Short mmCIF file of C-alpha atoms and ligand atoms in Angstrom, two decimals:
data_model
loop_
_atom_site.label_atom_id
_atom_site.label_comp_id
_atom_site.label_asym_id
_atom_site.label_seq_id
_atom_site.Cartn_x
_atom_site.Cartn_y
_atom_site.Cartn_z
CA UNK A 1 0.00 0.00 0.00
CA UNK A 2 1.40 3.44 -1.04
CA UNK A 3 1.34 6.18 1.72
CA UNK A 4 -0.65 9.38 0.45
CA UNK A 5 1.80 12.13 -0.15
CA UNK A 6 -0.28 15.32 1.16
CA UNK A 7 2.09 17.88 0.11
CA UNK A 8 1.65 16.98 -3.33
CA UNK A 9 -2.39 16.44 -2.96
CA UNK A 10 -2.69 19.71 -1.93
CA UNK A 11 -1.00 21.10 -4.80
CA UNK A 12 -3.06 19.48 -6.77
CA UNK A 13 -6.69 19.56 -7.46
CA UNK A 14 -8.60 17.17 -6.01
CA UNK A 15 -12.04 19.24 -5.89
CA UNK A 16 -14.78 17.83 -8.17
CA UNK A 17 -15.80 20.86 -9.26
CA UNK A 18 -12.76 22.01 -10.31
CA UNK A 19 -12.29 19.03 -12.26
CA UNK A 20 -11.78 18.75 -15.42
CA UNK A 21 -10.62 21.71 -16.65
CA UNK A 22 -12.49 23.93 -19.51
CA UNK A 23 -10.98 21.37 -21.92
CA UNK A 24 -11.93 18.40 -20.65
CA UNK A 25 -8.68 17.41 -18.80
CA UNK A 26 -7.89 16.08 -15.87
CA UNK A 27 -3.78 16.36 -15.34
CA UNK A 28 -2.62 15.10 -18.66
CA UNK A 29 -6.07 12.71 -19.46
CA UNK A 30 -9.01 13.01 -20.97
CA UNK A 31 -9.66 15.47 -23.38
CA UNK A 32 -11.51 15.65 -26.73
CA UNK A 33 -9.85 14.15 -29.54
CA UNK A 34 -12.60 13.62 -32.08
CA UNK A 35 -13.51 14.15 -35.93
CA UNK A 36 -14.40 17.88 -36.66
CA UNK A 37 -17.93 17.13 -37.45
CA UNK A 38 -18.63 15.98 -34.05
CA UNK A 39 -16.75 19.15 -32.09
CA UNK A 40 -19.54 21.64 -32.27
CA UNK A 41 -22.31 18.80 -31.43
CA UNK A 42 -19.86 17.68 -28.32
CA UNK A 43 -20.12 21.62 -27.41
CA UNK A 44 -23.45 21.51 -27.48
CA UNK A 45 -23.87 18.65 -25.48
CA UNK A 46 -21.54 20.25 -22.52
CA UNK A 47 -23.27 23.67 -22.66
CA UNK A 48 -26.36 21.96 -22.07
CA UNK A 49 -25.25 19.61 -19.36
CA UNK A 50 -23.78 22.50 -17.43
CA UNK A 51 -26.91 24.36 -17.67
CA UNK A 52 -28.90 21.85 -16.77
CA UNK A 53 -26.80 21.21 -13.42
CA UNK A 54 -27.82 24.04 -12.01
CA UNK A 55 -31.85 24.00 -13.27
CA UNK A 56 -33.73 23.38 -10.09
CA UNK A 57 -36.71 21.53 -12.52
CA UNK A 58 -33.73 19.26 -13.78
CA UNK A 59 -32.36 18.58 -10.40
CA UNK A 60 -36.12 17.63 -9.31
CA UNK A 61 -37.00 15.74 -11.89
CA UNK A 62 -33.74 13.50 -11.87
CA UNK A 63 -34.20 13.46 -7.97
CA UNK A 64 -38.15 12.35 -7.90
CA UNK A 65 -37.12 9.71 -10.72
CA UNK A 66 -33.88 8.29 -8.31
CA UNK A 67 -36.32 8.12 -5.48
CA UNK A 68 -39.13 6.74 -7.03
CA UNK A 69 -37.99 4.75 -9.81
CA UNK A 70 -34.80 3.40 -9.04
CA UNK A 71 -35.87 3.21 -5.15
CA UNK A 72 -32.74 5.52 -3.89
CA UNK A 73 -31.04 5.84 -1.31
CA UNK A 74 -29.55 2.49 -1.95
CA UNK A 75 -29.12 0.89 2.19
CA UNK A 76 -25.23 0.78 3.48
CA UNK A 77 -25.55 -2.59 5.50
CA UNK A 78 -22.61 -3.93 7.46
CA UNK A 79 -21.76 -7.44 6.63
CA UNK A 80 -21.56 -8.67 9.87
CA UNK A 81 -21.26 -12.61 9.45
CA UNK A 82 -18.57 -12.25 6.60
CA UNK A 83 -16.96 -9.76 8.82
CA UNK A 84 -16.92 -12.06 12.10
CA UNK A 85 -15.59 -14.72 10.10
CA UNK A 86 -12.48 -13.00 8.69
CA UNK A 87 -11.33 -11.66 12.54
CA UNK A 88 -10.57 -8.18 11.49
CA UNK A 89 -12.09 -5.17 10.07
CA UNK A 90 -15.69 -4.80 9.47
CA UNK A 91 -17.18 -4.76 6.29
CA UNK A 92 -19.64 -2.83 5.12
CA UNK A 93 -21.71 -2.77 1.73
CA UNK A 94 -23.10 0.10 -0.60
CA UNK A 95 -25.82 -1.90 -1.83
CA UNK A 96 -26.38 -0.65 -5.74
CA UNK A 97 -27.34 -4.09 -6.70
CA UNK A 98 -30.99 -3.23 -4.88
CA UNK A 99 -31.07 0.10 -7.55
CA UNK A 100 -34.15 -1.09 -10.55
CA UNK A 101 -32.80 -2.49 -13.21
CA UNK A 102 -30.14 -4.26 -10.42
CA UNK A 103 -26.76 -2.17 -10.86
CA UNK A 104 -25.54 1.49 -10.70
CA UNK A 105 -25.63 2.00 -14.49
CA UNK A 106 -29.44 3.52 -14.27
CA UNK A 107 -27.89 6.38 -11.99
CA UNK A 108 -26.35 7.99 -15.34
CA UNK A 109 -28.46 6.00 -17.96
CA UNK A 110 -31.53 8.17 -15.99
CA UNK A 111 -29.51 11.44 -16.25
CA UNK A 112 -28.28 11.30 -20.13
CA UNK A 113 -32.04 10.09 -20.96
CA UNK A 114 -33.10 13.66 -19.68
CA UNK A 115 -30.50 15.44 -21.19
CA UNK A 116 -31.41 13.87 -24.60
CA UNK A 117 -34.82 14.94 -24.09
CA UNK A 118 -33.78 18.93 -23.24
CA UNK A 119 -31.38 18.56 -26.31
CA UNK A 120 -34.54 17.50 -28.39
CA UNK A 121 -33.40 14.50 -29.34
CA UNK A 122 -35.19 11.42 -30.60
CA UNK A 123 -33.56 8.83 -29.98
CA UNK A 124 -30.51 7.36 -27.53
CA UNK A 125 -27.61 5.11 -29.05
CA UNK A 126 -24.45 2.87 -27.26
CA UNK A 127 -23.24 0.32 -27.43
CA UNK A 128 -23.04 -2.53 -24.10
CA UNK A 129 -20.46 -5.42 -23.68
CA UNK A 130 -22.91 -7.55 -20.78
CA UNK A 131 -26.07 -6.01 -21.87
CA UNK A 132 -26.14 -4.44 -18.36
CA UNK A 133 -25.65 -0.72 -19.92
CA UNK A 134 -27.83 -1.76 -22.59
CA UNK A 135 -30.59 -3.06 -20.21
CA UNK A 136 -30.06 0.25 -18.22
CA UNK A 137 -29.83 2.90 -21.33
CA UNK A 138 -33.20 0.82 -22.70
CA UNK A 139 -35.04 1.09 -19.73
CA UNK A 140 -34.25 4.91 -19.58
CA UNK A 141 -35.63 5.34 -23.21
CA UNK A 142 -38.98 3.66 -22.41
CA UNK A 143 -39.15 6.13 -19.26
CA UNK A 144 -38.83 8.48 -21.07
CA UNK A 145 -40.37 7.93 -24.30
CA UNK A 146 -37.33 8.15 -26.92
CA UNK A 147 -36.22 5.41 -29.43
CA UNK A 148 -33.25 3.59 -28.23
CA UNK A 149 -30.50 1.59 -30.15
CA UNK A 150 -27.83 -0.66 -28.45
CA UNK A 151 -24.90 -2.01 -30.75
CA UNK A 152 -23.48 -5.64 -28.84
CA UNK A 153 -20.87 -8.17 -30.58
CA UNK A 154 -22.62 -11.29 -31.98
CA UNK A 155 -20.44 -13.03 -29.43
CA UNK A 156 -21.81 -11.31 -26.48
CA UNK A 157 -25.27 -11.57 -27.87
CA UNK A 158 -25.19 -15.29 -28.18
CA UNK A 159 -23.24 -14.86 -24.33
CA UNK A 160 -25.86 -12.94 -22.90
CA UNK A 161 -29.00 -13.76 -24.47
CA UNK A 162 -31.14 -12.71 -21.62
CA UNK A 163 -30.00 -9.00 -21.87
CA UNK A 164 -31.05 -9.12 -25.11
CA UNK A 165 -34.38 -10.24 -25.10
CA UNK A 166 -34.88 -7.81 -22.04
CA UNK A 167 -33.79 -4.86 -24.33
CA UNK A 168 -36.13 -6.22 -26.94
CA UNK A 169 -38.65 -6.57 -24.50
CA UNK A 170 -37.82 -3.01 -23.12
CA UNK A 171 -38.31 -1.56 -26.75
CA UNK A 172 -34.63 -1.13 -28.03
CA UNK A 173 -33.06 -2.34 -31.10
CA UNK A 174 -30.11 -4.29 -30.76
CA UNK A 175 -28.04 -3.73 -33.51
CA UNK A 176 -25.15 -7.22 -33.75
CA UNK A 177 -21.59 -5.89 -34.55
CA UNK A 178 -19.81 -8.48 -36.71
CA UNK A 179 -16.53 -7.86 -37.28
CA UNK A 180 -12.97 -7.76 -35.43
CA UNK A 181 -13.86 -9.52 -32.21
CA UNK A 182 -17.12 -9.02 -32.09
CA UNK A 183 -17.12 -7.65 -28.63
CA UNK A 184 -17.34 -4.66 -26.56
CA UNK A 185 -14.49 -2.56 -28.32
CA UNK A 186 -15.91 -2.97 -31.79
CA UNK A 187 -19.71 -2.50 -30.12
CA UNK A 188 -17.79 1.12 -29.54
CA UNK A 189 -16.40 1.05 -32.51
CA UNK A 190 -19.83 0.25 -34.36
CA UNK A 191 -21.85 3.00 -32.03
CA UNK A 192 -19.35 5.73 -32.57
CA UNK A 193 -19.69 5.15 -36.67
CA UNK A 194 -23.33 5.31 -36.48
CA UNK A 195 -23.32 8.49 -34.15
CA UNK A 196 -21.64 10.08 -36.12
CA UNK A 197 -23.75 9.47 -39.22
CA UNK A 198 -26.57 11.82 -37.66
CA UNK A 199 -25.36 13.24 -34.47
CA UNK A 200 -28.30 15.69 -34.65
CA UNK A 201 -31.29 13.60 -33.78
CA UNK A 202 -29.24 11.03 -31.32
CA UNK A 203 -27.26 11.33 -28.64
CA UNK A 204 -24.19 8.59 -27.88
CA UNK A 205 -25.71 7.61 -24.04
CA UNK A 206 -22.07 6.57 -23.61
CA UNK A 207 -21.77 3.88 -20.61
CA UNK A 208 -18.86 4.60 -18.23
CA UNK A 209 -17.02 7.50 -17.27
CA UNK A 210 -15.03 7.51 -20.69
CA UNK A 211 -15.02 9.01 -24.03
CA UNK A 212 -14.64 12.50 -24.83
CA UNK A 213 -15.09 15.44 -22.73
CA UNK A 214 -17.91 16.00 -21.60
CA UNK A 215 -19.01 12.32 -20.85
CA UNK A 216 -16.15 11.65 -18.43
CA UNK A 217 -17.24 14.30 -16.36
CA UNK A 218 -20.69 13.76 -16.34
CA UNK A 219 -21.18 10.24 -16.16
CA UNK A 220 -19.19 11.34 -13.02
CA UNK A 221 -21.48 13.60 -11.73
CA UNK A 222 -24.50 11.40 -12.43
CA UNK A 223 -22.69 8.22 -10.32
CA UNK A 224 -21.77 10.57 -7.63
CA UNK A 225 -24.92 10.47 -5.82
CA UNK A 226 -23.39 7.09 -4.69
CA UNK A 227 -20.76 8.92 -2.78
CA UNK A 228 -23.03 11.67 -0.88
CA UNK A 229 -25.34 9.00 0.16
CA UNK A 230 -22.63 6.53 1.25
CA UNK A 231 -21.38 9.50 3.47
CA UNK A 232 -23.81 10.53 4.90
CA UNK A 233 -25.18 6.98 5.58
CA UNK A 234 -21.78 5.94 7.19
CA UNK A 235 -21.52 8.93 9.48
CA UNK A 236 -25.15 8.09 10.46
CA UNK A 237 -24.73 4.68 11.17
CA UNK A 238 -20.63 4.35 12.89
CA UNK A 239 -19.98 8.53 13.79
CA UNK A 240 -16.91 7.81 11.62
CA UNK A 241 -15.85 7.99 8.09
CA UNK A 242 -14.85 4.62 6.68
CA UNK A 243 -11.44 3.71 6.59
CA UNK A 244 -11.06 2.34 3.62
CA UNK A 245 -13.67 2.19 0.45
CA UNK A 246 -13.07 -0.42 -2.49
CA UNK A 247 -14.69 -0.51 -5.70
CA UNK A 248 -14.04 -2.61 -8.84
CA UNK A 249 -13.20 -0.48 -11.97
CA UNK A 250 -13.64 -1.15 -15.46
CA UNK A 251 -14.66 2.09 -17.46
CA UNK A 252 -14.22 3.14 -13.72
CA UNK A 253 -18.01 5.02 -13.01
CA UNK A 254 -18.98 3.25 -10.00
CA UNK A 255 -16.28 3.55 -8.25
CA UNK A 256 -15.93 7.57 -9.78
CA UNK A 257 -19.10 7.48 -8.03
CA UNK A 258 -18.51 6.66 -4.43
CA UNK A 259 -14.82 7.97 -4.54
CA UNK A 260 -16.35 11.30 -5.88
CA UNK A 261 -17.20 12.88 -1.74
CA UNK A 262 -14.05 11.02 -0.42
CA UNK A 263 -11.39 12.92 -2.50
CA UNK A 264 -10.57 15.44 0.02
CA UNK A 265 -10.75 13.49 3.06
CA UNK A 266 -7.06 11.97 3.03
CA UNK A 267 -7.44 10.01 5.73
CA UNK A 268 -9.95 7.33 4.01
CA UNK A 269 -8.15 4.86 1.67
CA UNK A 270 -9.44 4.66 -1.64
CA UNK A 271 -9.00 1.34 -3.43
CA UNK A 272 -9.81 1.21 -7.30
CA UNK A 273 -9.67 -3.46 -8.15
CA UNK A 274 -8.90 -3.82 -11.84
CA UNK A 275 -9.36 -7.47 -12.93
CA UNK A 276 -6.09 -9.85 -13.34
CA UNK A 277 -8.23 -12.40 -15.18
CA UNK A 278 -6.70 -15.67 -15.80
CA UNK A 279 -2.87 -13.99 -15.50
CA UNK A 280 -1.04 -11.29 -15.74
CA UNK A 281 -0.03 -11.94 -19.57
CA UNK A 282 -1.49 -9.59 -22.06
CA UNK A 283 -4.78 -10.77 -23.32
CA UNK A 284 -5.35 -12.87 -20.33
CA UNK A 285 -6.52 -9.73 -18.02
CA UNK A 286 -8.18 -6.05 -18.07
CA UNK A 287 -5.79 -4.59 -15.40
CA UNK A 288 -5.56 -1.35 -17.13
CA UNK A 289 -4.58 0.89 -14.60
CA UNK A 290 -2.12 -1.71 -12.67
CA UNK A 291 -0.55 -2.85 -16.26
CA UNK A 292 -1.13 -0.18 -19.14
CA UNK A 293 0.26 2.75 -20.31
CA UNK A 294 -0.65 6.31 -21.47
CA UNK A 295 -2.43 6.40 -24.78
CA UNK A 296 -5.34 7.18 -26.93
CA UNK A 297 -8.54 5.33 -27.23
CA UNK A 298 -12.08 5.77 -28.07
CA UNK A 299 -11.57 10.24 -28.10
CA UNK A 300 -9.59 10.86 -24.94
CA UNK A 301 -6.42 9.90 -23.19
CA UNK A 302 -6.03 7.53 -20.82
CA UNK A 303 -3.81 4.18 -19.76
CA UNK A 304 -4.45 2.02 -22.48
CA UNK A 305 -3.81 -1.95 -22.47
CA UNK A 306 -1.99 -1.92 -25.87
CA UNK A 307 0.04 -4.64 -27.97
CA UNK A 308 3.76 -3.75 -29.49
CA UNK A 309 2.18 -1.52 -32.16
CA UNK A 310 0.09 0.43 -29.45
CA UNK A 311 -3.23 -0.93 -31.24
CA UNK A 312 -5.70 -1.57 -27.96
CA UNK A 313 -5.15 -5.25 -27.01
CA UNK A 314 -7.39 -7.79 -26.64
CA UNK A 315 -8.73 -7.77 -22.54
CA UNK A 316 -9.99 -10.90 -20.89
CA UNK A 317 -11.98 -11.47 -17.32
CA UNK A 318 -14.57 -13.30 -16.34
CA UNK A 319 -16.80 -9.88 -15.61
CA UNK A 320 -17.85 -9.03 -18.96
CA UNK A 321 -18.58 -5.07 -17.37
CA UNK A 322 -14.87 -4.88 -16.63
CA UNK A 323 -13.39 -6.17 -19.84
CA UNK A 324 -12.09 -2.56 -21.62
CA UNK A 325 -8.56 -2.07 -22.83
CA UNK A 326 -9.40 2.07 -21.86
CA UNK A 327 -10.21 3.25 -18.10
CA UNK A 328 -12.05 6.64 -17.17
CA UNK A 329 -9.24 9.85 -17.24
CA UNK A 330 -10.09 11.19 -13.65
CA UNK A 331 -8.91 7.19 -12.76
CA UNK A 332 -5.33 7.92 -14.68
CA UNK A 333 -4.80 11.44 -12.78
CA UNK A 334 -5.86 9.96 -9.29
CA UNK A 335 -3.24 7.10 -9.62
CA UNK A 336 -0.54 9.54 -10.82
CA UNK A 337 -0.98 11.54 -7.66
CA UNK A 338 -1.55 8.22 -5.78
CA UNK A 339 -4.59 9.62 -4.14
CA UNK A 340 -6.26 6.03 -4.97
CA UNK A 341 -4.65 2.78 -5.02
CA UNK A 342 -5.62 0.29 -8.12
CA UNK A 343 -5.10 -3.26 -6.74
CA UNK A 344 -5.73 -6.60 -9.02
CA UNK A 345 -8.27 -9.23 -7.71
CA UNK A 346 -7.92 -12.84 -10.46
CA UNK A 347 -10.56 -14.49 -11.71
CA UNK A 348 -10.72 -17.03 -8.93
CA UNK A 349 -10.17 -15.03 -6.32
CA UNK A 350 -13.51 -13.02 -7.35
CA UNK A 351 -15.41 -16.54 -7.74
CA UNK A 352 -14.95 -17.17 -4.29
CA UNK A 353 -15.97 -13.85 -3.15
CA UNK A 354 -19.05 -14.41 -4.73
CA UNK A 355 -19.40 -17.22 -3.16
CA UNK A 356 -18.54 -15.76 0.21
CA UNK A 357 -21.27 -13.14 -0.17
CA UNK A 358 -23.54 -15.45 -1.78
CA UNK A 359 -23.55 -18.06 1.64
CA UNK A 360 -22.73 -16.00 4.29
CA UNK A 361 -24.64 -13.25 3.60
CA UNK A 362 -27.42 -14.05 1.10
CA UNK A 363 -26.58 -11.52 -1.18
CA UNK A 364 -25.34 -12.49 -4.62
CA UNK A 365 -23.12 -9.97 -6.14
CA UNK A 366 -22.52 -9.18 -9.70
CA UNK A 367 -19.09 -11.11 -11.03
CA UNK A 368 -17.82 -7.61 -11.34
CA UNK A 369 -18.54 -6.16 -7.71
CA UNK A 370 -17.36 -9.44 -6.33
CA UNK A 371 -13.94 -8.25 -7.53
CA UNK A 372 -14.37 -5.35 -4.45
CA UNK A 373 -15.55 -8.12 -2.39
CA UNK A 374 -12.25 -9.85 -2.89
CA UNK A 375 -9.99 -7.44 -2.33
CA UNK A 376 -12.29 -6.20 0.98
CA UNK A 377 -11.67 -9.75 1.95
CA UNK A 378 -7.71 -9.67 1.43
CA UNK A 379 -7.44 -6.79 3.55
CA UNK A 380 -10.03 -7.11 6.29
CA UNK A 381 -7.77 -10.35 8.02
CA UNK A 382 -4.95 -7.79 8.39
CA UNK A 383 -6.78 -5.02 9.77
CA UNK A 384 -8.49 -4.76 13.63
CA UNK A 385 -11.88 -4.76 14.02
CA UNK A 386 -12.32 -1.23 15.40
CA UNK A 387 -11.19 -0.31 11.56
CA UNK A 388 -13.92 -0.42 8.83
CA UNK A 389 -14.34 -1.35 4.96
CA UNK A 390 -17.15 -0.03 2.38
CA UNK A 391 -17.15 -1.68 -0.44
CA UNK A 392 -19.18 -0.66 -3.19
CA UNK A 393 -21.48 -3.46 -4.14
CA UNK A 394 -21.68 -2.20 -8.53
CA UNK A 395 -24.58 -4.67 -9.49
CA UNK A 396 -26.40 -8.12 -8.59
CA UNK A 397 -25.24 -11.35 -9.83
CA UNK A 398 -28.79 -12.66 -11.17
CA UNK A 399 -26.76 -12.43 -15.38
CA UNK A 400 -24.15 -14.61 -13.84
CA UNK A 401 -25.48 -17.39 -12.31
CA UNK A 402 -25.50 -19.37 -15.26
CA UNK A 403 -21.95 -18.98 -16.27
CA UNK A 404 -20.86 -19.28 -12.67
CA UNK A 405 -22.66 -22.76 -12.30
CA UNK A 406 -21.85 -24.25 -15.15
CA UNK A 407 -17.89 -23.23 -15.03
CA UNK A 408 -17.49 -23.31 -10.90
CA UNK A 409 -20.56 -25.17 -9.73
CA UNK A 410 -18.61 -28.13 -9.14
CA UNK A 411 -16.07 -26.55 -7.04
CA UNK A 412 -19.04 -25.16 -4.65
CA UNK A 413 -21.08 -28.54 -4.58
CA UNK A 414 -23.49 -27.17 -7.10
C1 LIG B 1 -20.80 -2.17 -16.05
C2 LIG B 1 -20.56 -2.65 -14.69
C3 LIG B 1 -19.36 -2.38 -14.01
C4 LIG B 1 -18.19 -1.69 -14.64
O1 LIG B 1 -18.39 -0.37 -15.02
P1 LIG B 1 -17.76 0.86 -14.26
O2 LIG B 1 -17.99 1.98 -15.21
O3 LIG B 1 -16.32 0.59 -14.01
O4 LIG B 1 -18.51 1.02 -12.99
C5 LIG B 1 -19.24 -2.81 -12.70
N1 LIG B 1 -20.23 -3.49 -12.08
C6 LIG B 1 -21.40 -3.76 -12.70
C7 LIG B 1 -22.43 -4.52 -11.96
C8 LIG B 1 -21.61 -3.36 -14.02
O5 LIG B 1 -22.76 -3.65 -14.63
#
């Protein structure tokens, strides 16, 4: 663990409001490197954004719908059976995967729906690896009343059938991408293309806290109502802040989210878990953070998992929702100033975090979230129990219980 060099915090800026800059940057990352035709439509989009933040009717609409639709404030509930077991610190869990639609995704999926609606447009593209932004970014559309289409590699289609027909079912196109890999990349590959074919009557509803300036920092702001909640929920419920928060990061906007009202208070460890997959070769893992290095991907700059001709590599975990070669640009500044640590959970250390969760606390957690769960587990042992843990619990693992029986089942007497 890295100790948190406060001189150097201070200097920098750590305030989310001062973050990005006008341009879009955060230190050296992020940005807006896109075709011409899109820079006055990417404008638009961030004039109208930054209005809208500060519309009270906005700000009560969003807030009604987060109440009353997706059931916020999600409960922070302290594991106290998985905690007991361990001997150590106690854990405690942000419980997104109770949110409608069963992850954290509908916080911004909610937000860009209503900011396609003041921008007059029709209809809401992106693309979705899982299905689980798809699934999210549909349901917003039929809220709302604007056409949706979701772009998914024919191999994650056939992988995740049930998203699919639940996107059907929701009213969305899905749109099968068939070339390269046929997977998330080229899904953003595909969606981009189409975008920006008529970037006039859609809007990209892009799915993480990536892309090009603005989307990094509002997917951000969208997610952050995770973090206030969290707060103030913990303060309620211990007096205290927590200790340490951990969050599983793969385009990096849940755990943008909760990290977002921790920034400034140094004395709570932030822990970003990137996936090491099967092992730590290239193509075997999505550690982007942990393994990459600066580059360009997808309009913005960021660590990049790339191959010897800095082409984007191919990524591989088990949690579909973490498998991107790119990771969110506020991510890339906060390691640089080491105001967040990015640890790697594998592939089997995840599965049995899920099944930890699963048995001793009857909560099944999304593959991806049981990567926090992991690590939360690692460090609890070594840690006394007056000391606390919050992890950030992304999504519920109802999509994986398939996979998970039929490639671990025997292991846990299934
Ligand atoms: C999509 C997804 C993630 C990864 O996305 P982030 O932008 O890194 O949060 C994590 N957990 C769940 C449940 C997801 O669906």
């Amino acid at each position: 663990m890295e100790r948190l060099n406060v001189k150097s915090l201070e200097e920098n800026l750590l305030k989310p409001e001062v973050m990005p800059d006008s341009n879009g940057f955060f230190g050296e990352y992020g940005g807006s490197f896109i075709p011409p035709q899109l820079e006055s439509i990417m404008k638009e989009i961030e004039t109208a954004y930054l209005e809208i933040r500060e519309d009270p009717n906005f700000i009560r609409e969003l807030d009604y719908l987060n109440r009353h639709y997706t059931g916020r404030p999600s409960p922070v509930y302290y594991a106290r059976s998985l905690s007991e077991r361990l001997k150590g610190a106690k854990i405690y869990i942000k419980r997104e995967d109770l949110n409608h639609t069963g992850a954290h995704k509908i916080n911004h999926c909610l937000g860009e729906a209503l900011l396609a609606k003041k921008l007059g447009k029709k209809k809401i593209i992106a693309e979705t690896g899982a299905g689980q932004h798809g699934v999210a970014l549909a349901t917003a559309a039929a809220l709302t009343g604007l056409e949706c289409d979701i772009y998914m590699g024919e191999v994650d289609i056939a992988k995740e059938y049930p998203n699919v027909v639940r996107m059907k079912i929701l009213g969305a196109k899905v749109i099968p991408v068939t070339f390269g890999l046929k997977s998330l990349k080229e899904a953003v590959d595909a969606a981009f293309e189409a975008y920006l074919k008529d970037p006039v009557t859609q809007l990209y509803a892009i799915g993480s806290v990536v892309g090009p300036h603005p989307f990094p920092m509002m997917v951000r702001d969208f997610q952050s109502i995770i973090g206030r909640e969290a707060r103030e929920q913990f303060l309620e419920q211990t007096g205290k802040l927590p200790d340490n928060i951990t969050a599983c990061v793969g385009g990096g906007s849940n755990s943008m989210g909760i990290f977002s009202a921790f920034l400034q208070d140094l004395n709570v460890n932030l822990f970003g878990v990137e996936p090491s997959g099967s092992s730590l070769n290239l193509g075997d893992h999505a550690a982007t953070l942990s393994l990459g290095t600066p580059g360009m991907l997808h309009g913005f700059k960021c660590y990049v998992l790339q191959d010897e001709n800095g082409e984007p590599a191919p990524v591989a975990t088990i949690a579909s929702g973490l498998d991107y070669p790119g990771v969110g640009p506020q991510h890339c500044y906060l390691k640089d100033i080491k105001r967040v640590n990015y640890e790697m959970i594998n592939d089997n250390e995840a599965i049995e975090a899920f099944f930890a969760l699963s048995r001793e606390e009857g909560i099944i957690p999304a593959i991806e979230s049981s990567h926090a769960v992991a690590l939360a587990m690692k460090m609890a042992p070594e840690l006394s129990p007056e000391e606390t843990i919050l992890v950030n619990l992304s999504g519920r693992g109802d999509k994986d219980i398939d996979f998970v029986v039929a490639n671990y089942g025997a292991k846990f007497g299934i």
